[in-house]
Each structure stands twice: as structure tokens, then as C-alpha cells.
Amino acid sequence: MGWVRRLPVTKEERFRPRLADIMLTIALSKGKMLDLTLDVFRRAGYALGNLSTESRRLVFPCPEIGMTFLIVRPTDVPTYVEYGAADVGIVGKDVLMEQDSDVYEPLDLGFGACRIAVAALNGLASRDRLSSKIRVATKYPKVTERYFNQRGMPVEIIKLYGSIELAPLVGLADRIVDLVETGNTLKAHDLVEVECIARSTARLVVNRASLKLKHAAITELITKLRAVSRTSIIQTGKSAPRKSSRGARRAVRRTRR
Ligand code: PRP
């Protein structure tokens, strides 16, 4: 025989892959948040090679840092992570609030701050108008339904995919529920904010199985990103696992230390 394959010496060596051998697949939200996300990774010490917001490429393997980045629509990030196509994702809390995804949410990254708000045409924002059934246009039908249901207000929800501010201008809706960051888009369309429903920032989400199987690599990532983020760890809310095993809960606790 021309070669001899070295057998693993210890049980540990056989079953525990080296950290350097583990590749993490990370789904990043394209659009407004991508530049901020790349900045956080770079500040955390990750060399991202040719990953740039200019490129049309959707997959960026970065073997030097043991990571492959996928560039996906923000609303698709929880799906990639929940199904294990990505181990980790970076996505806004607004998206997580709208989707009931079974993913861990161990870190608030603090950037991308905005709010989900109710808005109306200037002069038509009076609260008493809300007593009769109103039409609300939004990208967030579940958040909107929950919000108005909790207040006992009957609404007809019109699902749109973008340019929500247009709806009241052309008589499609009485109200909108949309993201507000600077407020400039509302102002540009003579709309005023009626109420803030929730605040949102970028969150790191993790696949349940990956957290166990790639625990060391994911813990290292969380630790490094946490060090350059201004907010602390959270592990609450709708995006927490619906049911988690004792082992997985222990794994999350260990990442908090
Ligand atoms: C978002 C949101 C508002 C705007 C708010 O839209 O839906 O339209 O940003 O930002 P501002 O308060 O800073 O003006 P986005 O640019 O994502 O596009 P879309 O309308 O197609 O969803």
C-alpha cells in the first residue's frame, strides 16, 4: 500500500471538528442594512474580501474566515435560517415581528434603528376617525392586525410590497403601517405619524440545530459582534424558539457568558 491513513487517536479528536474546519453560512439582508452589516463584520475583525454592496453576486465564499455569505431579501432571511440553508442571519426586528420563524435571536446589533408606525394624511389623522372600519395599507399585515385587534378597532388590511406612502394619496387606504426611519418619506407625501407600534434594530438570528452542531464557531461570532455592537444580548420575543430542548437552552446560555 502506497499510503497509510492516520486513524484518529482519541475519541475527542474523532468527534470534535476543529473550529478552523467549520464553515458558517451567513444570510445577510440586502438593501439599506447591508452596508451597515458589512461595517460591523469588518469592525469585528472579519476580512470580507471582495464582498461588496455593488456586486450582483449572491454568494460570497470567504474561506479565510470560515464563512460563506448569502445576500438575500430581508424578508427571506428568517426562512434561510429556519430551514438551515444558513446557520446565521442578520435581519431587522420588523421582519421577525411579522414572521413567526422558529429561530434563536441571541443578539441585538443595535444598528438600523427605525420604527413601525401608523401614519395618515396630514389633517386626517384624528383618532376618532379610527372608530369606524378603516382601510390600512401595509407590508406588515400580521403586525397591523395584531395592533388594531388589541385596540378593538375593525380594519381592512391591504397588503402591499413597497411604496406604501402612495396608498393614502390615491385613496387606496385611510392609514398606512410602515417603517419610519428619518420621517422624510412621510413628510414628502404630506403624511404624519399617528402612533409608533414598535421599535426595530438589526438582530442576529441562529438556526436551532446549528447552534448545537457549530456551537464554538457561532459563539465566537456572537462574542465578536457583541463587542462592536452597542446593545446587549436579548433572547425574548416572537423569534425565540417555540420549543427548545434543554441542550439548546444550555447552548444559548453559554453564548451569553
Ligand atoms: C422604507 C419604508 C419607508 C422608508 C422610510 O422604504 O417603507 O418608505 O423606508 O424611511 P425614512 O423615514 O427615512 O424616509 P424602502 O426604502 O425600504 O422602500 P419601499 O418603500 O419600496 O419598501
Coordinates of C-alpha atoms and ligand atoms in Angstrom, one line a residue:
M1 CA 0.0 0.0 0.0
G2 CA 1.4 3.4 -1.0
W3 CA -0.1 5.4 1.8
V4 CA -1.3 4.9 5.3
R5 CA -4.3 6.8 6.5
R6 CA -3.8 8.1 10.0
L7 CA -6.6 7.0 12.3
P8 CA -8.0 9.4 14.9
V9 CA -6.1 8.9 18.1
T10 CA -8.7 9.9 20.7
K11 CA -12.4 9.8 20.8
E12 CA -12.4 13.6 21.1
E13 CA -10.4 14.0 18.0
R14 CA -12.7 11.8 16.1
F15 CA -15.9 13.6 17.1
R16 CA -14.9 17.2 17.6
P17 CA -14.2 19.0 14.4
R18 CA -11.6 21.8 14.7
L19 CA -13.0 25.3 14.7
A20 CA -11.0 26.1 11.7
D21 CA -12.7 23.3 9.8
I22 CA -16.2 24.6 10.4
M23 CA -17.8 26.9 7.8
L24 CA -20.6 29.1 8.8
T25 CA -23.2 30.2 6.2
I26 CA -24.5 33.6 7.0
A27 CA -27.6 35.2 5.3
L28 CA -27.3 39.0 5.1
S29 CA -30.2 41.3 4.3
K30 CA -29.7 43.1 1.0
G31 CA -30.7 46.8 0.8
K32 CA -30.3 49.6 3.3
M33 CA -28.9 47.4 6.0
L34 CA -26.2 45.6 4.0
D35 CA -23.5 48.4 4.2
L36 CA -24.1 48.7 8.0
T37 CA -23.8 44.9 8.4
L38 CA -20.6 44.7 6.4
D39 CA -19.2 47.5 8.5
V40 CA -20.0 45.7 11.8
F41 CA -18.3 42.5 10.5
R42 CA -15.2 44.4 9.4
R43 CA -15.0 46.2 12.8
A44 CA -15.3 42.8 14.5
G45 CA -12.2 41.8 12.6
Y46 CA -13.6 39.7 9.7
A47 CA -11.8 40.2 6.4
L48 CA -14.6 40.1 3.9
G49 CA -12.5 40.0 0.7
N50 CA -14.5 41.0 -2.4
L51 CA -17.9 41.2 -0.6
S52 CA -19.4 44.5 -1.7
T53 CA -22.8 46.0 -2.0
E54 CA -22.1 46.9 -5.6
S55 CA -21.8 43.3 -6.8
R56 CA -24.7 41.4 -8.4
R57 CA -23.3 38.1 -6.9
L58 CA -25.5 36.4 -4.3
V59 CA -22.9 34.1 -2.8
F60 CA -19.5 35.1 -1.4
P61 CA -17.3 32.3 0.0
C62 CA -14.7 33.7 2.4
P63 CA -12.7 30.5 3.3
E64 CA -10.0 32.6 5.1
I65 CA -12.5 33.4 7.8
G66 CA -14.5 30.2 7.6
M67 CA -17.7 31.9 6.3
T68 CA -19.9 31.9 3.3
F69 CA -22.2 34.9 2.9
L70 CA -25.6 34.8 1.1
I71 CA -27.2 38.0 0.0
V72 CA -31.0 37.7 0.3
R73 CA -34.1 39.8 0.6
P74 CA -34.6 40.8 4.2
T75 CA -38.0 39.0 4.4
D76 CA -36.3 35.8 3.3
V77 CA -33.5 35.8 5.9
P78 CA -35.6 34.0 8.6
T79 CA -36.6 31.3 6.1
Y80 CA -33.0 30.6 5.1
V81 CA -32.0 30.3 8.8
E82 CA -35.1 28.4 10.0
Y83 CA -34.6 25.7 7.3
G84 CA -30.8 25.5 7.9
A85 CA -29.8 26.8 4.4
A86 CA -27.9 29.4 6.5
D87 CA -26.6 28.9 10.0
V88 CA -26.9 32.5 11.0
G89 CA -28.8 35.6 9.6
I90 CA -28.8 39.3 10.1
V91 CA -32.2 40.9 9.8
G92 CA -34.4 43.7 11.2
K93 CA -36.7 43.1 14.1
D94 CA -39.5 44.4 12.0
V95 CA -39.2 41.3 9.7
L96 CA -39.0 39.0 12.7
M97 CA -42.1 40.5 14.2
E98 CA -44.1 39.9 11.0
Q99 CA -42.9 36.3 10.6
D100 CA -43.3 33.6 13.2
S101 CA -40.0 31.9 12.4
D102 CA -38.5 29.2 14.7
V103 CA -35.1 30.7 15.1
Y104 CA -32.9 31.9 18.0
E105 CA -32.4 35.6 18.4
P106 CA -29.4 35.9 20.7
L107 CA -28.1 39.4 19.8
D108 CA -29.4 42.9 19.2
L109 CA -26.8 44.5 16.9
G110 CA -28.2 48.0 17.6
F111 CA -27.8 49.4 14.1
G112 CA -30.6 50.0 11.5
A113 CA -32.8 51.7 14.1
C114 CA -36.3 52.5 12.9
R115 CA -39.9 52.1 13.9
I116 CA -43.1 50.5 12.6
A117 CA -45.6 53.3 12.8
V118 CA -49.2 54.1 11.8
A119 CA -49.4 57.2 9.6
A120 CA -52.2 59.1 7.9
L121 CA -52.6 62.1 5.6
N122 CA -52.0 65.4 7.4
G123 CA -55.3 66.7 8.7
L124 CA -57.0 63.2 8.6
A125 CA -55.0 61.7 11.5
S126 CA -57.6 62.4 14.2
R127 CA -58.0 59.3 16.4
D128 CA -61.9 59.4 16.5
R129 CA -61.9 58.5 12.8
L130 CA -60.5 55.2 13.8
S131 CA -63.8 54.2 15.5
S132 CA -65.3 53.2 12.1
K133 CA -63.8 50.5 10.0
I134 CA -60.8 51.8 8.2
R135 CA -58.5 50.5 5.4
V136 CA -54.9 50.1 6.2
A137 CA -52.2 49.5 3.6
T138 CA -49.0 47.8 4.8
K139 CA -46.1 45.4 4.2
Y140 CA -46.8 44.1 7.7
P141 CA -50.3 42.6 7.7
K142 CA -49.8 40.4 10.8
V143 CA -48.2 43.2 12.9
T144 CA -51.0 45.5 11.7
E145 CA -53.8 43.1 12.5
R146 CA -52.4 42.4 16.0
Y147 CA -52.1 46.1 16.7
F148 CA -55.6 47.1 15.7
N149 CA -57.2 43.9 17.2
Q150 CA -55.6 44.7 20.5
R151 CA -57.3 48.0 20.4
G152 CA -60.7 46.5 19.3
M153 CA -60.6 48.5 16.1
P154 CA -62.1 46.9 13.0
V155 CA -59.8 47.3 10.0
E156 CA -59.5 46.0 6.4
I157 CA -55.8 45.3 5.7
I158 CA -54.5 45.8 2.2
K159 CA -51.2 44.1 1.7
L160 CA -48.6 46.0 -0.5
Y161 CA -45.0 45.2 -1.2
G162 CA -43.5 48.7 -1.3
S163 CA -44.1 52.4 -1.8
I164 CA -46.7 52.2 0.9
E165 CA -46.9 56.0 1.3
L166 CA -48.7 56.2 -2.1
A167 CA -51.8 54.4 -0.8
P168 CA -53.5 57.3 1.1
L169 CA -52.6 59.7 -1.6
V170 CA -54.6 57.8 -4.2
G171 CA -57.5 56.8 -1.9
L172 CA -56.4 53.2 -1.6
A173 CA -56.2 53.3 2.2
D174 CA -57.1 55.6 5.2
R175 CA -53.9 54.7 7.1
I176 CA -50.6 53.0 6.4
V177 CA -48.4 50.9 8.7
D178 CA -44.9 51.2 7.6
L179 CA -41.2 51.6 8.6
V180 CA -40.2 55.1 9.6
E181 CA -36.5 56.0 9.9
T182 CA -35.9 59.7 9.3
G183 CA -39.5 60.5 8.6
N184 CA -38.5 62.1 5.3
T185 CA -40.7 59.9 3.1
L186 CA -43.8 60.6 5.3
K187 CA -43.1 64.3 5.1
A188 CA -42.5 64.2 1.3
H189 CA -46.1 62.8 0.9
D190 CA -47.8 65.1 3.5
L191 CA -48.3 62.2 5.9
V192 CA -48.0 62.3 9.6
E193 CA -47.1 59.7 12.1
V194 CA -50.2 58.8 14.3
E195 CA -48.6 56.2 16.6
C196 CA -45.5 54.1 17.0
I197 CA -46.2 50.4 17.1
A198 CA -42.7 49.1 17.7
R199 CA -39.1 49.9 17.5
S200 CA -36.7 47.9 15.4
T201 CA -33.0 47.3 15.1
A202 CA -30.9 44.6 13.3
R203 CA -30.8 41.2 15.0
L204 CA -28.6 38.2 14.7
V205 CA -30.6 35.0 14.3
V206 CA -29.4 31.5 14.5
N207 CA -30.6 28.1 13.3
R208 CA -31.5 25.8 16.2
A209 CA -29.5 22.8 15.0
S210 CA -26.5 24.9 14.0
L211 CA -26.3 26.4 17.5
K212 CA -25.7 22.9 18.8
L213 CA -23.6 21.5 16.0
K214 CA -21.5 24.6 15.3
H215 CA -21.6 25.9 18.8
A216 CA -18.0 27.1 19.2
A217 CA -18.0 28.9 15.8
I218 CA -21.3 30.6 16.5
T219 CA -20.3 31.6 20.0
E220 CA -17.1 33.1 18.7
L221 CA -19.1 35.1 16.1
I222 CA -21.6 36.3 18.6
T223 CA -18.8 37.4 21.0
K224 CA -17.0 39.3 18.4
L225 CA -20.1 41.0 17.0
R226 CA -21.3 41.8 20.5
A227 CA -18.0 43.5 21.3
V228 CA -18.6 46.0 18.5
S229 CA -22.4 46.4 19.0
R230 CA -23.7 48.9 21.4
T231 CA -26.6 46.9 22.7
S232 CA -26.8 43.8 24.8
I233 CA -28.0 40.3 24.2
I234 CA -31.6 39.5 24.2
Q235 CA -33.4 36.2 24.0
T236 CA -37.1 37.1 24.1
G237 CA -40.0 37.8 21.8
K238 CA -41.7 36.0 19.0
S239 CA -38.5 34.8 17.4
A240 CA -37.4 32.7 20.3
P241 CA -37.8 29.0 19.7
R242 CA -41.4 27.8 20.2
K243 CA -40.0 24.7 21.9
S244 CA -36.3 24.2 22.8
S245 CA -34.5 21.3 24.2
R246 CA -32.6 21.5 27.4
G247 CA -29.4 21.2 25.5
A248 CA -30.3 24.0 23.1
R249 CA -31.3 26.3 26.0
R250 CA -27.9 25.5 27.7
A251 CA -26.2 26.3 24.4
V252 CA -27.8 29.7 24.2
R253 CA -27.0 30.4 27.9
R254 CA -23.4 29.6 27.2
T255 CA -23.3 32.2 24.4
R256 CA -24.4 34.8 26.9
R257 CA -21.3 34.4 29.1
Ligands
PRP1 C1 -38.7 52.2 3.7 C2 -40.1 52.4 4.3 C3 -40.4 53.9 4.0 C4 -39.0 54.5 4.1 C5 -38.8 55.2 5.4 O1 -38.9 52.0 2.4 O2 -41.0 51.5 3.7 O3 -40.9 54.0 2.7 O4 -38.0 53.4 4.0 O5 -37.6 55.9 5.6 P1 -37.5 57.4 6.0 O6 -38.3 57.5 7.3 O7 -36.0 57.6 6.3 O8 -37.9 58.2 4.9 P2 -37.8 51.4 1.4 O9 -36.8 52.4 1.0 O10 -37.2 50.2 2.1 O11 -38.6 51.0 0.1 P3 -40.1 50.5 -0.1 O12 -41.0 51.7 0.1 O13 -40.1 50.1 -1.5 O14 -40.3 49.4 0.9

